[in-house]
Amino acid sequence: VVRAKAELIRLVRDESGVVRVDRDGRAAGRGAYVCATADCMEKALQAGRLGHAFKGASRPPQEPAVVILASWPRR
């Protein structure tokens, strides 16, 4: 399924490998887009998937998927 960029949540990894949610879509660092559903977000935050998406060791965001989705601004 192809989705519009505005429907996706951008995760970004900084230089230290910490992944965080890029709420405004302008943060520096390597980015990955995830669909804004609970199932998709849970799968994306699993340990090996982030490292694969970011092509390097990555630590997931401190926020659980449910909190990320609840705080995501709907566009």
XYZ file of N, CA, C and O in Angstrom:
300
model
N 0.845 -1.181 0.000
C 0.000 0.000 0.000
C 0.889 1.242 0.000
O 1.775 1.377 0.831
N 0.641 2.128 -0.911
C 1.372 3.381 -0.987
C 0.534 4.445 -0.295
O -0.654 4.580 -0.550
N 1.162 5.197 0.595
C 0.460 6.254 1.334
C 1.135 7.592 1.081
O 2.317 7.662 0.812
N 0.355 8.642 1.215
C 0.896 9.997 1.080
C 1.829 10.284 2.255
O 1.608 9.809 3.370
N 2.870 11.037 2.015
C 3.846 11.381 3.043
C 3.179 12.028 4.262
O 3.576 11.787 5.403
N 2.145 12.815 4.049
C 1.448 13.500 5.140
C 0.730 12.520 6.067
O 0.415 12.855 7.196
N 0.483 11.290 5.607
C -0.194 10.281 6.412
C 0.783 9.443 7.242
O 0.358 8.594 8.011
N 2.059 9.665 7.060
C 3.074 8.844 7.717
C 3.751 9.587 8.860
O 3.789 10.814 8.888
N 4.298 8.829 9.785
C 5.038 9.384 10.911
C 6.521 9.223 10.609
O 6.976 8.141 10.248
N 7.276 10.294 10.733
C 8.716 10.236 10.463
C 9.482 10.012 11.760
O 9.303 10.730 12.740
N 10.331 8.992 11.731
C 11.264 8.741 12.822
C 12.632 9.154 12.326
O 12.954 8.986 11.144
N 13.448 9.708 13.193
C 14.778 10.151 12.795
C 15.801 9.655 13.811
O 15.515 9.599 15.006
N 16.961 9.238 13.314
C 18.040 8.769 14.189
C 19.125 9.830 14.214
O 19.607 10.281 13.178
N 19.528 10.213 15.431
C 20.593 11.213 15.542
C 21.960 10.529 15.513
O 22.059 9.313 15.371
N 23.015 11.310 15.661
C 24.388 10.797 15.560
C 24.706 9.729 16.603
O 25.527 8.858 16.384
N 24.057 9.796 17.761
C 24.332 8.835 18.835
C 23.495 7.563 18.708
O 23.617 6.668 19.529
N 22.619 7.491 17.700
C 21.818 6.300 17.469
C 20.461 6.304 18.126
O 19.716 5.339 18.036
N 20.112 7.408 18.780
C 18.813 7.503 19.434
C 17.760 7.885 18.401
O 17.925 8.843 17.656
N 16.668 7.126 18.376
C 15.575 7.388 17.442
C 14.502 8.187 18.164
O 14.171 7.913 19.307
N 13.990 9.201 17.480
C 12.915 9.997 18.060
C 11.913 10.341 16.973
O 12.196 10.199 15.777
N 10.763 10.779 17.388
C 9.702 11.161 16.460
C 9.981 12.574 15.964
O 10.250 13.479 16.753
N 9.936 12.751 14.663
C 10.138 14.065 14.042
C 8.763 14.652 13.761
O 8.183 14.432 12.708
N 8.228 15.363 14.732
C 6.849 15.844 14.642
C 6.646 16.923 13.566
O 5.579 17.027 12.994
N 7.664 17.716 13.284
C 7.479 18.751 12.264
C 8.089 18.379 10.915
O 7.977 19.124 9.960
N 8.749 17.237 10.822
C 9.274 16.757 9.546
C 10.526 17.455 9.065
O 10.894 17.340 7.907
N 11.231 18.152 9.952
C 12.413 18.911 9.523
C 13.687 18.577 10.284
O 14.695 19.243 10.109
N 13.647 17.586 11.157
C 14.820 17.276 11.979
C 15.954 16.712 11.131
O 15.728 15.997 10.151
N 17.166 17.049 11.518
C 18.344 16.530 10.824
C 18.569 15.085 11.241
O 18.223 14.681 12.341
N 19.142 14.326 10.372
C 19.439 12.933 10.666
C 18.761 12.022 9.665
O 17.956 12.448 8.845
N 19.112 10.754 9.737
C 18.540 9.768 8.828
C 17.094 9.500 9.239
O 16.804 9.229 10.386
N 16.181 9.557 8.300
C 14.768 9.395 8.609
C 14.176 8.122 8.042
O 14.679 7.551 7.081
N 13.101 7.675 8.666
C 12.317 6.529 8.195
C 10.852 6.871 8.433
O 10.506 7.500 9.425
N 10.001 6.463 7.513
C 8.582 6.753 7.617
C 7.808 5.501 7.997
O 8.079 4.423 7.499
N 6.839 5.675 8.900
C 6.028 4.576 9.406
C 4.564 4.985 9.287
O 4.210 6.133 9.567
N 3.709 4.033 8.881
C 2.283 4.363 8.808
C 1.731 4.608 10.210
O 2.251 4.082 11.191
N 0.713 5.402 10.300
C 0.181 5.863 11.587
C -0.907 4.939 12.123
O -1.991 5.376 12.484
N -0.607 3.641 12.189
C -1.517 2.688 12.807
C -0.771 1.993 13.938
O 0.458 1.891 13.910
N -1.505 1.501 14.920
C -0.875 0.854 16.077
C -0.071 -0.369 15.658
O 1.059 -0.557 16.103
N -0.610 -1.196 14.785
C 0.074 -2.409 14.355
C 1.380 -2.087 13.637
O 2.435 -2.658 13.927
N 1.325 -1.147 12.727
C 2.503 -0.748 11.957
C 3.574 -0.137 12.868
O 4.759 -0.454 12.754
N 3.159 0.714 13.792
C 4.104 1.365 14.702
C 4.761 0.341 15.627
O 5.970 0.387 15.851
N 3.988 -0.602 16.157
C 4.545 -1.643 17.030
C 5.618 -2.439 16.295
O 6.688 -2.708 16.833
N 5.334 -2.821 15.060
C 6.305 -3.583 14.264
C 7.565 -2.758 14.007
O 8.673 -3.259 14.080
N 7.393 -1.479 13.703
C 8.539 -0.620 13.395
C 9.458 -0.432 14.594
O 10.667 -0.311 14.433
N 8.894 -0.409 15.803
C 9.695 -0.153 17.001
C 10.381 -1.400 17.546
O 11.121 -1.317 18.516
N 10.192 -2.541 16.915
C 10.890 -3.748 17.345
C 12.387 -3.566 17.096
O 12.804 -2.910 16.145
N 13.170 -4.172 17.950
C 14.623 -3.968 17.978
C 15.317 -4.036 16.616
O 15.958 -3.093 16.200
N 15.229 -5.118 15.895
C 15.971 -5.285 14.652
C 15.492 -4.423 13.505
O 16.251 -4.075 12.616
N 14.239 -4.070 13.518
C 13.691 -3.304 12.400
C 14.254 -1.893 12.311
O 14.488 -1.383 11.229
N 14.443 -1.242 13.447
C 14.999 0.111 13.420
C 16.423 0.105 12.886
O 16.794 0.948 12.082
N 17.224 -0.830 13.334
C 18.602 -0.921 12.853
C 18.666 -1.146 11.357
O 19.506 -0.579 10.662
N 17.751 -1.953 10.850
C 17.708 -2.211 9.411
C 17.294 -0.949 8.651
O 17.909 -0.584 7.653
N 16.263 -0.275 9.129
C 15.761 0.929 8.457
C 16.801 2.047 8.455
O 16.935 2.776 7.477
N 17.537 2.169 9.553
C 18.508 3.253 9.672
C 19.916 2.838 9.286
O 20.851 3.618 9.401
N 20.080 1.595 8.864
C 21.375 1.075 8.421
C 22.459 1.266 9.472
O 23.570 1.693 9.183
N 22.115 0.990 10.715
C 23.067 1.103 11.813
C 22.376 0.903 13.146
O 21.146 0.934 13.228
N 23.160 0.677 14.167
C 22.606 0.457 15.505
C 21.726 1.635 15.915
O 22.104 2.790 15.757
N 20.542 1.310 16.421
C 19.578 2.340 16.794
C 18.854 1.940 18.069
O 18.592 0.767 18.294
N 18.568 2.939 18.884
C 17.754 2.714 20.088
C 16.386 3.326 19.856
O 16.289 4.482 19.441
N 15.319 2.561 20.139
C 13.967 3.076 19.879
C 13.618 4.259 20.764
O 14.250 4.474 21.801
N 12.604 5.013 20.378
C 12.160 6.140 21.202
C 11.725 5.656 22.585
O 11.305 4.508 22.740
N 11.804 6.518 23.574
C 11.378 6.184 24.922
C 9.860 6.032 24.997
O 9.344 5.309 25.832
N 9.150 6.731 24.120
C 7.689 6.698 24.131
C 7.188 5.390 23.532
O 7.684 4.952 22.507
N 6.178 4.766 24.157
C 5.579 3.584 23.532
C 4.775 3.986 22.293
O 4.394 5.155 22.133
N 4.501 3.031 21.432
C 3.790 3.305 20.180
C 2.452 3.987 20.416
O 2.075 4.899 19.677
N 1.730 3.597 21.445
C 0.409 4.170 21.723
C 0.520 5.665 22.017
O -0.304 6.463 21.557
N 1.538 6.068 22.751
C 1.737 7.481 23.091
C 2.119 8.269 21.838
O 1.631 9.379 21.618
N 2.971 7.693 21.009
C 3.379 8.362 19.765
C 2.154 8.616 18.895
O 1.950 9.724 18.393
N 1.325 7.608 18.733
C 0.135 7.754 17.893
C -0.856 8.762 18.472
O -1.451 9.546 17.737
N -1.038 8.745 19.776
C -1.983 9.671 20.408
C -1.526 11.124 20.291
O -2.353 12.028 20.191
N -0.223 11.345 20.269
C 0.293 12.711 20.220
C 0.564 13.191 18.795
O 0.956 14.335 18.588
N 0.392 12.312 17.813
C 0.706 12.681 16.430
C -0.354 13.616 15.886
O -1.546 13.315 15.925
N 0.060 14.776 15.370
C -0.933 15.726 14.814
C -1.521 15.176 13.527
O -0.803 14.825 12.602
N -2.804 15.075 13.480
C -3.485 14.595 12.257
C -3.448 15.709 11.222
O -3.694 16.858 11.517
N -3.106 15.344 10.024
C -3.011 16.360 8.957
C -4.160 16.231 8.009
O -4.716 15.252 7.778
